[in-house]
Coordinates of C-alpha atoms in Angstrom, one line a residue:
M1027 CA 175.5 151.3 54.0
K1028 CA 172.6 153.2 55.6
Y1029 CA 173.0 156.1 53.0
L1030 CA 173.2 153.6 50.2
I1031 CA 169.8 152.1 51.2
Y1032 CA 168.3 155.6 51.1
I1033 CA 169.7 156.3 47.7
V1034 CA 168.4 153.0 46.3
Y1035 CA 165.0 153.7 47.9
F1036 CA 164.9 157.2 46.3
L1037 CA 165.9 156.0 42.9
F1038 CA 163.4 153.2 42.9
F1039 CA 160.4 155.4 43.6
S1040 CA 161.7 158.1 41.3
T1041 CA 162.0 155.6 38.5
N1042 CA 158.5 154.4 39.1
L1043 CA 157.1 157.9 39.1
V1044 CA 158.9 158.7 35.8
L1045 CA 157.7 155.4 34.3
A1046 CA 154.1 156.2 35.4
Q1047 CA 154.2 159.6 33.9
S1048 CA 156.1 158.8 30.7
N1049 CA 153.8 155.9 29.8
N1050 CA 150.7 157.8 30.7
L1051 CA 149.8 155.5 33.6
I1052 CA 147.9 156.0 36.8
K1053 CA 148.5 154.5 40.2
H1054 CA 145.4 153.4 42.1
K1055 CA 145.3 152.4 45.8
V1056 CA 142.5 149.8 46.3
Q1057 CA 139.9 150.8 48.8
K1058 CA 138.0 148.5 51.2
G1059 CA 135.5 146.4 49.2
E1060 CA 136.6 147.5 45.8
T1061 CA 136.7 145.0 42.9
I1062 CA 138.6 145.0 39.6
T1063 CA 135.3 145.6 37.8
Q1064 CA 134.5 148.7 39.9
I1065 CA 138.0 150.1 39.3
S1066 CA 137.9 149.4 35.6
I1067 CA 134.6 151.3 35.4
K1068 CA 136.1 154.2 37.3
Y1069 CA 138.9 154.6 34.8
S1070 CA 137.0 153.6 31.7
V1071 CA 139.2 150.6 31.0
T1072 CA 138.5 146.9 30.8
P1073 CA 139.4 144.4 33.6
A1074 CA 141.7 142.8 31.0
D1075 CA 143.7 146.1 30.7
I1076 CA 144.2 146.0 34.5
Y1077 CA 145.2 142.3 34.6
K1078 CA 147.7 142.9 31.8
L1079 CA 149.6 145.4 33.9
N1080 CA 148.9 143.7 37.2
P1081 CA 148.9 139.9 36.7
D1082 CA 148.6 139.1 40.4
S1083 CA 145.3 141.0 40.5
Q1084 CA 143.6 138.1 38.7
K1085 CA 143.6 136.2 42.0
G1086 CA 141.8 139.1 43.7
V1087 CA 142.9 142.4 45.3
E1088 CA 143.1 143.4 48.9
E1089 CA 142.7 146.7 50.6
N1090 CA 145.7 149.1 50.1
T1091 CA 147.1 147.2 47.1
I1092 CA 148.7 149.6 44.5
L1093 CA 147.5 148.9 40.9
I1094 CA 148.9 150.4 37.7
I1095 CA 146.0 151.6 35.5
P1096 CA 146.4 152.6 31.8
N1097 CA 145.2 156.2 31.4
K1098 CA 142.8 155.6 28.5
A1099 CA 140.1 157.9 29.7
K1100 CA 139.5 160.7 32.1
V1101 CA 139.1 159.9 35.8
K1102 CA 135.5 159.8 36.8
V1103 CA 135.9 162.7 39.2
E1104 CA 137.1 165.7 37.2
N1105 CA 137.3 169.5 37.5
T1106 CA 135.2 171.5 35.1
S1107 CA 136.0 174.9 33.7
N1108 CA 133.8 176.3 36.4
S1109 CA 135.9 176.9 39.5
Y1110 CA 132.8 176.5 41.6
T1111 CA 132.0 173.0 40.6
K1112 CA 133.3 169.5 39.9
K1113 CA 131.8 166.6 37.9
H1114 CA 131.3 163.1 39.3
T1115 CA 130.2 160.0 37.4
V1116 CA 128.2 157.8 39.8
L1117 CA 129.6 154.4 40.5
A1118 CA 128.0 151.3 42.0
K1119 CA 126.7 151.6 45.6
E1120 CA 127.3 155.4 45.7
T1121 CA 124.5 157.5 47.2
L1122 CA 123.9 161.2 47.8
Y1123 CA 124.9 160.7 51.4
S1124 CA 128.2 159.1 50.5
L1125 CA 128.9 161.8 47.9
S1126 CA 128.1 164.5 50.4
K1127 CA 130.7 163.0 52.7
L1128 CA 133.2 162.5 49.9
Y1129 CA 133.1 166.2 48.8
D1130 CA 132.2 167.7 52.1
V1131 CA 129.0 169.4 50.8
S1132 CA 125.4 169.0 51.9
I1133 CA 122.9 166.6 50.2
A1134 CA 120.7 169.6 49.6
D1135 CA 123.4 171.4 47.6
I1136 CA 124.0 168.4 45.4
E1137 CA 120.2 168.0 44.8
K1138 CA 119.9 171.8 44.0
A1139 CA 122.8 171.5 41.5
N1140 CA 121.3 168.5 39.7
V1141 CA 117.5 169.0 39.7
E1142 CA 116.9 167.6 36.2
V1143 CA 119.4 164.8 36.5
L1144 CA 118.1 163.4 39.8
K1145 CA 114.4 163.3 38.7
E1146 CA 114.7 159.5 38.5
G1147 CA 117.0 159.1 41.4
V1148 CA 120.7 158.2 41.7
K1149 CA 121.7 155.8 39.0
I1150 CA 125.0 154.3 37.9
G1151 CA 126.7 156.2 35.1
I1152 CA 124.9 159.6 35.5
I1153 CA 127.2 162.6 35.8
L1154 CA 126.5 164.9 38.8
V1155 CA 127.6 168.5 39.2
I1156 CA 129.3 168.8 42.7
P1157 CA 129.3 172.4 44.1
S1158 CA 132.4 173.4 46.1
K1159 CA 131.9 173.8 49.8
G1160 CA 130.4 177.2 50.7
K1161 CA 129.8 178.1 47.1
T1162 CA 126.6 178.3 45.1
V1163 CA 126.3 177.0 41.6
P1164 CA 125.9 179.7 38.9
A1165 CA 122.5 179.7 37.3
E1166 CA 123.3 177.7 34.3
K1167 CA 122.0 174.4 33.1
P1168 CA 124.4 171.5 33.5
K1169 CA 125.3 169.6 30.3
P1170 CA 123.0 166.6 29.8
N1171 CA 124.2 163.2 30.7
N1172 CA 124.8 160.7 28.0
P1173 CA 122.4 157.8 28.8
K1174 CA 123.7 155.9 25.8
T1175 CA 127.1 155.1 27.3
A1176 CA 127.1 151.4 27.9
I1177 CA 128.5 149.8 31.1
Y1178 CA 129.0 146.0 31.0
H1179 CA 129.8 143.3 33.6
E1180 CA 131.6 140.1 32.7
V1181 CA 130.1 137.1 34.5
K1182 CA 132.6 135.2 36.7
A1183 CA 132.3 131.7 38.2
K1184 CA 129.6 131.3 40.8
E1185 CA 128.2 134.9 40.2
T1186 CA 124.4 135.1 40.3
K1187 CA 121.9 137.6 39.0
Y1188 CA 121.0 138.6 42.5
A1189 CA 124.6 139.3 43.5
I1190 CA 125.4 141.2 40.3
A1191 CA 122.2 143.3 40.6
K1192 CA 123.0 144.1 44.2
Q1193 CA 126.6 145.1 43.3
Y1194 CA 125.2 147.7 40.8
E1195 CA 122.2 148.7 43.0
I1196 CA 119.6 147.6 40.5
T1197 CA 116.9 144.9 40.7
V1198 CA 117.0 141.5 39.1
E1199 CA 114.0 142.5 37.0
Q1200 CA 115.9 145.6 35.7
L1201 CA 118.9 143.4 34.9
E1202 CA 116.7 140.9 32.9
K1203 CA 115.0 143.8 31.1
L1204 CA 118.4 145.0 29.9
N1205 CA 119.5 141.4 29.0
S1206 CA 116.5 139.5 27.8
E1207 CA 118.7 136.5 26.9
I1208 CA 119.2 135.6 30.6
V1209 CA 115.5 135.4 31.6
N1210 CA 114.8 132.0 33.3
I1211 CA 118.4 130.7 33.0
E1212 CA 121.5 130.6 35.0
L1213 CA 124.3 132.9 34.0
P1214 CA 127.1 131.4 31.8
I1215 CA 130.7 132.3 32.8
G1216 CA 132.1 135.0 30.6
F1217 CA 128.8 136.4 29.4
K1218 CA 128.8 140.3 29.2
L1219 CA 125.8 141.7 31.0
L1220 CA 124.6 145.2 30.1
I1221 CA 124.3 147.2 33.3
S1222 CA 123.3 150.6 31.9
G1223 CA 123.2 152.5 28.6
E1224 CA 122.6 151.1 25.1
K1225 CA 123.9 147.7 24.1
T1226 CA 126.9 147.8 21.8
I1227 CA 127.8 144.1 22.0
V1228 CA 125.7 141.4 20.2
A1229 CA 124.9 138.8 22.8
P1230 CA 125.2 135.2 21.8
K1231 CA 122.2 132.8 21.9
L1232 CA 122.0 131.2 25.3
V1233 CA 120.9 127.7 26.2
I1234 CA 118.9 127.0 29.3
V1235 CA 121.1 124.9 31.6
N1236 CA 121.0 123.5 35.1
V1237 CA 117.2 123.7 35.5
P1238 CA 116.2 120.8 37.7
T1239 CA 114.0 118.1 36.3
P1240 CA 111.1 117.4 38.7
K1241 CA 109.8 114.0 39.4
P1242 CA 106.0 113.3 39.0
S1243 CA 105.6 114.0 42.7
E1244 CA 107.5 117.3 42.5
S1245 CA 106.9 120.7 41.0
L1246 CA 109.3 123.6 40.1
Y1247 CA 109.2 126.9 41.9
V1248 CA 111.1 130.1 41.0
I1249 CA 112.4 131.9 44.1
K1250 CA 111.2 135.5 44.4
A1251 CA 113.0 138.6 45.7
K1252 CA 113.6 138.6 49.5
E1253 CA 112.5 135.1 50.1
T1254 CA 114.4 132.9 52.6
L1255 CA 114.7 129.2 53.2
F1256 CA 112.3 129.6 56.1
S1257 CA 109.7 131.5 54.2
I1258 CA 109.7 129.0 51.4
S1259 CA 109.5 126.0 53.7
N1260 CA 106.6 127.8 55.6
Q1261 CA 104.8 128.6 52.3
F1262 CA 105.0 125.0 51.0
E1263 CA 104.5 123.4 54.4
V1264 CA 107.8 121.4 54.3
T1265 CA 110.9 121.4 56.5
Q1266 CA 114.0 123.3 55.5
E1267 CA 115.8 119.9 55.6
E1268 CA 113.4 118.5 53.0
L1269 CA 114.1 121.4 50.7
L1270 CA 117.8 120.9 51.1
V1271 CA 117.6 117.2 50.2
L1272 CA 115.6 118.0 47.0
N1273 CA 117.9 121.0 46.2
P1274 CA 121.4 120.6 47.6
E1275 CA 122.4 123.9 45.9
L1276 CA 120.3 125.8 48.5
K1277 CA 123.1 125.1 51.0
D1278 CA 125.0 127.9 49.3
G1279 CA 122.1 130.3 49.9
V1280 CA 118.7 131.3 48.6
I1281 CA 119.1 133.2 45.3
E1282 CA 116.4 135.2 43.6
G1283 CA 115.5 133.6 40.2
M1284 CA 116.7 130.1 41.1
S1285 CA 114.4 127.2 40.1
I1286 CA 113.9 124.7 42.9
K1287 CA 111.9 121.5 43.4
V1288 CA 109.1 121.3 45.9
P1289 CA 106.8 118.4 46.7
I1290 CA 103.5 118.5 44.7
K1291 CA 101.5 117.9 47.9
S1292 CA 102.8 121.3 49.0
S1293 CA 103.2 123.1 45.7
G1294 CA 101.2 126.1 46.9
L1295 CA 98.1 125.2 44.9
V1296 CA 96.2 124.2 48.0
A1297 CA 94.1 127.1 49.3
K1298 CA 95.1 128.7 52.5
K1299 CA 92.9 127.6 55.4
E1300 CA 90.1 130.0 56.4
Y1301 CA 89.2 130.7 60.0
K1302 CA 85.8 129.1 60.8
D1303 CA 83.4 129.0 63.7
L1304 CA 83.2 125.3 64.4
A1305 CA 80.3 125.9 66.9
K1306 CA 78.0 126.3 63.9
S1307 CA 78.7 122.8 62.6
I1308 CA 78.7 120.5 65.6
Q1309 CA 77.1 117.1 65.4
K1310 CA 74.8 117.0 68.4
G1311 CA 74.2 113.7 70.2
T1312 CA 77.7 112.3 69.5
N1313 CA 79.6 110.8 72.5
K1314 CA 83.2 111.8 72.9
K1315 CA 85.8 111.0 75.5
L1316 CA 88.4 113.7 76.5
G1317 CA 91.2 113.3 78.9
L1318 CA 92.7 116.2 80.9
L1319 CA 96.1 115.4 82.5
L1320 CA 97.0 118.3 84.7
P1321 CA 99.8 118.7 87.3
F1322 CA 97.8 119.1 90.5
N1323 CA 100.6 117.2 92.3
L1324 CA 98.4 116.0 95.1
T1325 CA 101.0 113.6 96.3
K1326 CA 103.3 116.4 97.0
L1327 CA 100.5 118.2 98.8
D1328 CA 99.9 115.2 101.0
Q1329 CA 103.5 114.9 101.9
D1330 CA 104.0 118.5 102.8
T1331 CA 103.5 118.4 106.6
I1332 CA 105.0 121.9 107.2
N1333 CA 102.8 124.1 105.0
S1334 CA 99.0 124.1 104.9
T1335 CA 97.1 123.9 101.6
K1336 CA 96.2 127.5 102.0
A1337 CA 99.9 128.5 102.5
R1338 CA 101.0 126.5 99.5
L1339 CA 98.4 128.2 97.3
K1340 CA 99.8 131.6 98.3
K1341 CA 103.4 130.8 97.2
D1342 CA 103.1 128.0 94.6
K1343 CA 102.8 129.8 91.3
F1344 CA 102.9 126.6 89.2
L1345 CA 99.9 125.2 91.2
N1346 CA 98.0 128.4 90.8
M1347 CA 98.6 128.3 87.0
T1348 CA 97.3 124.8 86.9
L1349 CA 94.2 125.7 88.9
D1350 CA 93.5 128.7 86.6
F1351 CA 93.9 126.6 83.5
Y1352 CA 91.6 123.9 85.0
A1353 CA 88.9 126.5 85.9
G1354 CA 88.9 127.8 82.3
A1355 CA 88.7 124.2 81.0
L1356 CA 85.6 123.5 83.2
V1357 CA 83.8 126.5 81.7
A1358 CA 84.6 125.1 78.2
I1359 CA 83.2 121.7 79.1
D1360 CA 80.1 123.2 80.5
S1361 CA 79.7 125.4 77.4
V1362 CA 79.8 122.5 74.9
R1363 CA 77.4 120.5 77.0
K1364 CA 74.9 123.3 76.8
M1365 CA 75.3 123.2 73.0
G1366 CA 74.2 119.6 73.0
L1367 CA 77.5 117.7 72.9
N1368 CA 77.8 114.6 75.0
V1369 CA 81.3 114.5 76.3
D1370 CA 82.8 112.2 78.9
V1371 CA 85.7 114.1 80.5
T1372 CA 88.3 112.2 82.6
I1373 CA 90.5 114.5 84.8
L1374 CA 93.7 113.0 86.1
D1375 CA 96.6 114.3 88.1
S1376 CA 99.8 114.0 86.0
N1377 CA 101.9 114.4 89.2
E1378 CA 104.8 115.9 87.2
T1379 CA 108.0 117.9 87.4
K1380 CA 110.2 118.8 84.4
S1381 CA 111.8 115.3 84.4
T1382 CA 109.2 113.0 86.1
S1383 CA 105.5 112.2 85.8
N1384 CA 102.9 109.6 86.5
V1385 CA 102.1 109.3 82.8
T1386 CA 103.0 105.5 82.4
N1387 CA 100.7 104.5 85.3
L1388 CA 97.9 106.7 84.1
V1389 CA 97.9 105.1 80.7
Q1390 CA 97.7 101.6 82.2
D1391 CA 95.2 102.3 84.9
N1392 CA 92.8 104.5 83.1
N1393 CA 92.6 102.9 79.6
L1394 CA 93.7 106.2 78.0
K1395 CA 94.1 104.3 74.6
T1396 CA 90.3 104.6 74.2
M1397 CA 90.2 108.4 74.5
D1398 CA 89.3 110.5 71.5
A1399 CA 91.8 113.2 72.5
I1400 CA 93.9 114.2 75.5
I1401 CA 95.1 117.6 76.7
G1402 CA 98.3 117.6 78.8
P1403 CA 100.5 117.1 80.6
F1404 CA 102.1 120.6 80.9
Y1405 CA 105.9 119.8 80.7
Q1406 CA 107.1 119.0 77.2
N1407 CA 109.1 115.9 78.2
N1408 CA 106.0 114.4 79.8
V1409 CA 103.6 115.2 76.9
E1410 CA 106.1 113.7 74.5
K1411 CA 106.2 110.6 76.6
L1412 CA 102.4 110.3 76.6
A1413 CA 102.3 110.8 72.8
S1414 CA 104.9 108.0 72.5
L1415 CA 102.8 105.6 74.6
L1416 CA 99.6 106.4 72.7
S1417 CA 101.1 106.7 69.2
A1418 CA 100.1 103.1 68.2
S1419 CA 96.5 103.9 69.2
N1420 CA 96.5 107.2 67.2
V1421 CA 95.1 109.2 70.2
P1422 CA 95.8 112.9 69.6
V1423 CA 97.8 114.4 72.5
F1424 CA 97.7 118.2 72.8
S1425 CA 100.6 120.0 74.4
P1426 CA 98.7 123.0 75.8
L1427 CA 101.4 125.4 77.0
S1428 CA 105.0 124.5 76.0
K1429 CA 106.8 126.4 73.3
D1430 CA 109.8 124.0 73.3
Y1431 CA 109.6 121.3 70.8
D1432 CA 111.9 118.3 70.8
K1433 CA 110.7 114.9 69.6
K1434 CA 108.0 114.5 66.9
F1435 CA 105.2 112.0 67.0
S1436 CA 102.4 111.5 64.5
N1437 CA 99.8 112.0 67.2
L1438 CA 101.5 115.0 69.0
V1439 CA 99.8 118.4 68.6
Q1440 CA 101.6 121.5 69.7
A1441 CA 98.9 124.0 70.6
T1442 CA 101.4 126.8 71.3
P1443 CA 103.6 128.4 68.5
S1444 CA 107.3 128.1 69.0
V1445 CA 109.5 131.2 69.8
D1446 CA 110.9 131.1 66.2
D1447 CA 107.5 130.8 64.7
I1448 CA 106.4 133.9 66.7
K1449 CA 109.4 136.0 65.4
N1450 CA 109.1 134.7 61.9
A1451 CA 105.4 135.6 61.8
M1452 CA 106.5 139.2 62.3
F1453 CA 109.0 139.0 59.4
D1454 CA 106.3 137.4 57.1
F1455 CA 103.9 140.3 57.9
M1456 CA 106.5 142.9 57.1
R1457 CA 107.4 141.3 53.8
A1458 CA 103.7 140.9 53.0
K1459 CA 103.4 144.6 53.3
N1460 CA 106.4 145.0 50.9
G1461 CA 108.1 146.9 53.7
N1462 CA 111.7 148.1 54.0
I1463 CA 113.0 146.2 57.0
I1464 CA 115.7 147.9 59.1
A1465 CA 117.1 146.5 62.4
I1466 CA 118.6 148.6 65.2
I1467 CA 120.3 146.1 67.4
D1468 CA 122.0 146.9 70.7
P1469 CA 125.8 146.2 70.0
K1470 CA 125.7 143.9 73.0
K1471 CA 123.0 141.7 71.4
A1472 CA 125.3 140.0 68.9
S1473 CA 123.3 136.8 69.0
V1474 CA 120.1 138.6 67.9
K1475 CA 122.0 140.2 65.0
Q1476 CA 123.5 136.9 64.0
Y1477 CA 120.0 135.3 64.1
I1478 CA 118.6 137.9 61.8
S1479 CA 121.6 137.9 59.5
E1480 CA 121.4 134.1 59.0
N1481 CA 117.6 133.8 58.7
H1482 CA 116.4 137.1 57.2
K1483 CA 119.0 138.3 54.7
D1484 CA 116.9 141.1 53.3
V1485 CA 117.1 143.1 56.6
L1486 CA 119.3 146.2 56.7
F1487 CA 121.2 147.0 59.9
A1488 CA 121.5 150.5 61.2
Q1489 CA 125.0 151.4 62.4
F1490 CA 126.3 152.8 65.7
T1491 CA 129.1 155.3 66.1
E1492 CA 132.4 154.5 67.9
K1493 CA 130.9 156.1 71.1
G1494 CA 128.0 153.6 71.0
S1495 CA 125.2 156.0 69.9
L1496 CA 123.0 155.5 66.9
N1497 CA 124.4 156.8 63.6
I1498 CA 121.5 159.0 62.5
E1499 CA 123.0 159.8 59.0
N1500 CA 123.5 156.1 58.3
L1501 CA 119.9 155.4 59.4
K1502 CA 118.6 158.1 57.1
S1503 CA 120.5 156.6 54.2
I1504 CA 118.7 153.3 54.4
L1505 CA 115.2 154.6 55.0
V1506 CA 113.0 154.6 51.9
K1507 CA 110.3 157.3 51.2
D1508 CA 107.9 155.3 49.0
K1509 CA 107.6 152.3 51.4
V1510 CA 106.6 151.5 54.9
N1511 CA 109.9 151.4 56.9
F1512 CA 109.6 148.7 59.6
V1513 CA 112.3 149.5 62.1
I1514 CA 113.1 146.6 64.5
M1515 CA 114.4 147.7 67.9
E1516 CA 116.3 145.2 70.1
T1517 CA 117.6 146.6 73.4
E1518 CA 116.6 146.8 77.0
K1519 CA 118.6 150.0 77.7
T1520 CA 116.2 152.8 78.6
N1521 CA 118.5 155.5 77.3
L1522 CA 118.9 153.8 74.0
I1523 CA 115.2 153.2 73.7
L1524 CA 114.6 156.9 74.3
S1525 CA 117.2 157.9 71.8
I1526 CA 115.9 155.5 69.1
T1527 CA 112.3 156.5 69.5
N1528 CA 113.2 160.2 69.6
T1529 CA 115.1 159.8 66.3
L1530 CA 112.4 157.9 64.6
S1531 CA 109.7 160.3 65.7
S1532 CA 111.7 163.2 64.3
L1533 CA 111.8 161.5 60.9
L1534 CA 108.1 160.8 60.6
S1535 CA 107.4 163.9 58.6
N1536 CA 109.6 162.6 55.8
Y1537 CA 109.2 158.8 56.1
D1538 CA 106.5 156.2 56.9
I1539 CA 108.0 154.5 59.9
K1540 CA 106.6 151.7 62.1
L1541 CA 108.5 150.6 65.2
V1542 CA 108.8 146.8 65.7
I1543 CA 109.8 144.5 68.5
L1544 CA 110.1 140.8 68.1
G1545 CA 109.0 139.7 71.6
E1546 CA 108.3 140.9 75.1
N1547 CA 110.5 143.7 76.3
D1548 CA 110.0 144.6 80.0
A1549 CA 112.0 147.8 79.6
L1550 CA 109.1 149.3 77.6
D1551 CA 107.0 149.2 80.8
Y1552 CA 109.3 151.7 82.6
E1553 CA 107.8 155.0 83.6
E1554 CA 110.4 156.9 81.5
I1555 CA 108.9 155.4 78.3
S1556 CA 105.4 156.7 77.8
M1557 CA 102.7 155.0 76.0
T1558 CA 102.3 158.0 73.6
R1559 CA 105.9 157.6 72.5
L1560 CA 105.1 154.0 71.3
T1561 CA 101.7 154.9 69.8
K1562 CA 103.2 157.7 67.8
L1563 CA 105.4 155.2 66.1
K1564 CA 102.5 152.6 66.0
M1565 CA 104.7 149.9 67.5
H1566 CA 104.1 146.5 66.0
Y1567 CA 104.8 143.2 67.7
P1568 CA 103.9 139.5 67.4
S1569 CA 101.6 138.0 70.1
L1570 CA 100.1 134.7 71.0
T1571 CA 96.9 136.4 72.2
R1572 CA 94.7 139.2 71.0
V1573 CA 92.5 141.9 72.7
N1574 CA 88.9 140.6 72.2
E1575 CA 85.9 142.8 73.1
S1576 CA 83.3 140.7 71.2
D1577 CA 80.1 139.4 72.7
E1578 CA 81.5 135.9 72.8
A1579 CA 84.5 137.0 74.9
S1580 CA 82.1 138.9 77.3
M1581 CA 80.0 135.7 77.7
F1582 CA 83.1 133.7 78.7
E1583 CA 84.2 136.3 81.2
N1584 CA 80.7 136.6 82.7
S1585 CA 80.4 132.8 82.9
F1586 CA 83.8 132.4 84.5
K1587 CA 83.1 135.2 87.0
R1588 CA 79.8 133.6 88.1
K1589 CA 81.6 130.3 88.8
N1590 CA 84.8 131.6 90.4
K1591 CA 83.9 135.1 91.7
I1592 CA 86.8 136.7 89.8
L1593 CA 87.6 137.6 86.2
P1594 CA 89.7 135.1 84.2
N1595 CA 93.5 135.6 83.9
Q1596 CA 95.6 134.6 80.9
F1597 CA 96.0 131.0 82.1
A1598 CA 92.2 130.6 82.7
T1599 CA 91.5 132.0 79.2
R1600 CA 94.1 129.7 77.7
G1601 CA 92.5 126.7 79.5
F1602 CA 89.1 127.6 78.0
D1603 CA 90.5 128.3 74.5
V1604 CA 92.5 125.0 74.2
T1605 CA 89.8 122.8 75.7
F1606 CA 86.9 124.5 73.9
D1607 CA 88.7 124.2 70.5
V1608 CA 89.5 120.5 71.0
L1609 CA 85.9 119.7 72.0
L1610 CA 84.5 121.6 69.0
R1611 CA 86.9 119.7 66.7
L1612 CA 85.7 116.4 68.3
A1613 CA 82.1 117.4 67.6
Q1614 CA 82.5 117.7 63.8
E1615 CA 81.3 115.3 61.2
K1616 CA 84.9 114.8 60.1
N1617 CA 87.4 113.3 62.5
I1618 CA 89.7 115.6 64.6
I1619 CA 92.8 115.0 62.4
E1620 CA 90.9 116.1 59.3
T1621 CA 89.8 119.3 61.1
L1622 CA 93.5 120.0 62.0
N1623 CA 94.4 119.7 58.3
E1624 CA 91.5 121.7 56.9
T1625 CA 90.3 124.3 59.4
A1626 CA 91.8 127.2 61.3
T1627 CA 89.9 128.6 64.4
E1628 CA 89.9 131.5 66.8
Q1629 CA 88.6 131.4 70.3
V1630 CA 88.5 134.1 73.0
E1631 CA 92.2 135.1 72.9
N1632 CA 94.0 132.4 70.9
R1633 CA 94.0 131.3 67.3
F1634 CA 94.7 127.7 66.2
Y1635 CA 96.2 127.4 62.7
Y1636 CA 97.7 123.9 62.7
K1637 CA 100.2 122.7 60.1
Q1638 CA 101.5 119.1 59.8
N1639 CA 105.1 118.5 60.5
P1640 CA 106.9 116.4 57.9
D1641 CA 108.6 114.6 60.8
G1642 CA 105.2 113.9 62.4
G1643 CA 102.5 115.7 64.4
Y1644 CA 101.1 119.2 64.1
T1645 CA 102.3 122.7 65.1
N1646 CA 100.2 125.7 65.7
K1647 CA 101.2 128.7 63.5
G1648 CA 98.5 131.0 64.8
V1649 CA 100.2 134.3 65.7
Y1650 CA 98.6 137.7 65.9
I1651 CA 100.4 140.9 64.8
L1652 CA 99.3 143.7 67.1
F1653 CA 100.1 147.4 67.2
Y1654 CA 99.8 150.4 69.5
D1655 CA 97.3 152.8 67.8
T1656 CA 97.4 156.6 68.3
D1657 CA 94.1 156.4 70.3
L1658 CA 96.1 154.6 73.0
T1659 CA 94.5 151.2 72.2
I1660 CA 96.1 147.9 71.0
K1661 CA 94.7 146.7 67.7
E1662 CA 95.3 143.8 65.3
A1663 CA 97.3 144.7 62.2
K1664 CA 95.6 143.6 59.0

C-alpha cells in the first residue's frame, strides 16, 4: 500500500508537469503581499486569464498558493543574448535596493548599467539591464525602453485613488493626470485606470457620484495628501467626533481626494490669529478683580507638629512649586499696576490634594461669582469643580499647570497644552516643511509605534534586524534626497541612541537629515551622549517654553531677583506668564472671552494660542518647535 501511494504521487505530479508543458502554461508560487493584478502584470496577461484557470483566486490569494498562468508573453525577468547581463521589467513597489538584493549585485552596478534609463528615477514598466555579479557591462548602449506600453488597473470594490496610487508607487496627481476622467469623483467599480504608457482603451464618460451635499451651515473640503483626521480637525477648529458625525465614511480612514463636509464657522476662511503685544492696548483706569486660588495648604502646616515650617520647605516639593508660582504672579501684578491698571487681587488657599479641596467653601465665603477671572486651583479635578460652580456666572477659570483634560465647561480655560497637542505640533511642523517623516522606534516601545501608526499614517518606519540592531540598508531605502528627512527617535537605550545618531551622521553627506524627539528624554542627558552629537543632526523637539534673551525677559528676571534675591525658575516664570497674560486680557477694550477668540500672545517663556473646544471652554495650542543649532545653542525653528 505504501508503494502504491508513492506511485500515485509520482504519476500525479508527472501528469501536472506534462500538462503545464504541453499547454504552454507556467506555475507561479504566490509571494507575500502579491495580488492577482501584480501577477498578471508580471506575466503580461489579464486578471481574467488567471481567474479562468484558477477560479478560487477570485476570492483572493494567500502566500505560497500555486497558480497556473497562461504563457502568453515572456516572463518579466529574462536572459539576454549577452551572458553578462539580464533584463528586468520594473514592477510596483520595486526599488534599486530590492533589485540589488534580488540579483545579488550592488546598487551602483545597476545604476552604472542604466544611466540613461534611470535619469527620471525608477518607474513601473521600464526595463533595466542587470549585470551579473562580479561582471562589468560591455560598453554598449542598452536598447531603449518602450514608454508606450500601456499598463492598466481595473478598479475593484472599495478601492480608492490613494490606495491604487500607493500600490503602483505614484502620486494621486499623476494618476489623475493619466486619467482626467476621474478628477474630483469617486472611482466606479470596473473602470480601467491607466497606470503608465499610452492609453489604448477609450474611457467611458463618468458621472460624479457620492459627493456630499452640504447644508447652508456647512462647506465642502477636499482632503489633501498626508492629511489626517487630527490635522483636519485642528485646521478647522472642530473635534474629530464632529467630523465623523458629518462624514461617517471617515470611520474607514482619511483618503486623499475625498470630499467632506465641515462647519462654515470653521471652513478655514477665518484668518489665523496673529501674536500681539496686549501691553500696547490696555485701557488704563479700568477696575478688574482677579482671584488666585493656590495650594498653600496652611491647614496641613498648622497640623504638622513634628516638622517645623523650615523643615517642610526643605522637603515639600509641591509647596515649593506653589511658592515659586506665587512669587512670579506677584511680579506680574506689580508690573500691570505700574502700567496703570487698577486690579483688585484676592489670594486664597485652595487647601487641596488630587481628590479634595476647599473650593466649595471659598466660592460661598468670598463671593467668587463677582470675579472677572480666576487662576487656579492646580489639580485638574479641583479646577474643573470650580469651573462647574461658576459656570452659571460665566467667570473664566484658568487651569495654570495641568496637561490632563477631562470634563469641559464653557468657562474653563486650559492654559497648558495637552501631551497629544505637544506631540501633534511637531508632526504639523514636519508636514508644513513638506518633510519625509521617518520613525525609528525601539522595538520595546510598541505603544508609541501604535500611536503613530493610528494617528499619523504618512510616517514611514525604519526596520530592525533579527538581532535588534537598526537595519541601515532599509533606512537608506526610505530616505529621500530632495526633501528634509525628519527622523523621529524613540528610545531610552544609550547604546541604541549612539548607534542611531552615528548612522544618521554618516548619511548627512548624501541626505538632509534632522533628528526629532517627541518629548523629554532623560537618556539624552547622559555623559556618553555629547551635545555636539545632537547639534550635528540639529535635533528638533516640541516644547512648552522657549529660550528668551529679549529686553523684556531681562526686565522680568531683574525684577524677580530684586524681590526674592534669586533668579526665577520655571515655575516662577510660569506664574508670571499666566498671571500677566490674564491681567493684560482683562485690561483690553474687548472682554476677556473675545481676546481668547481673537488674539494670541507670547510672554517671557510661554505662548498662549487659545482655541475654543466644541464641547466647551478653551485649550491652549501654543507650542514651540526648538532645535539644537551647530553653535551649541537652542533656537526656535521657523
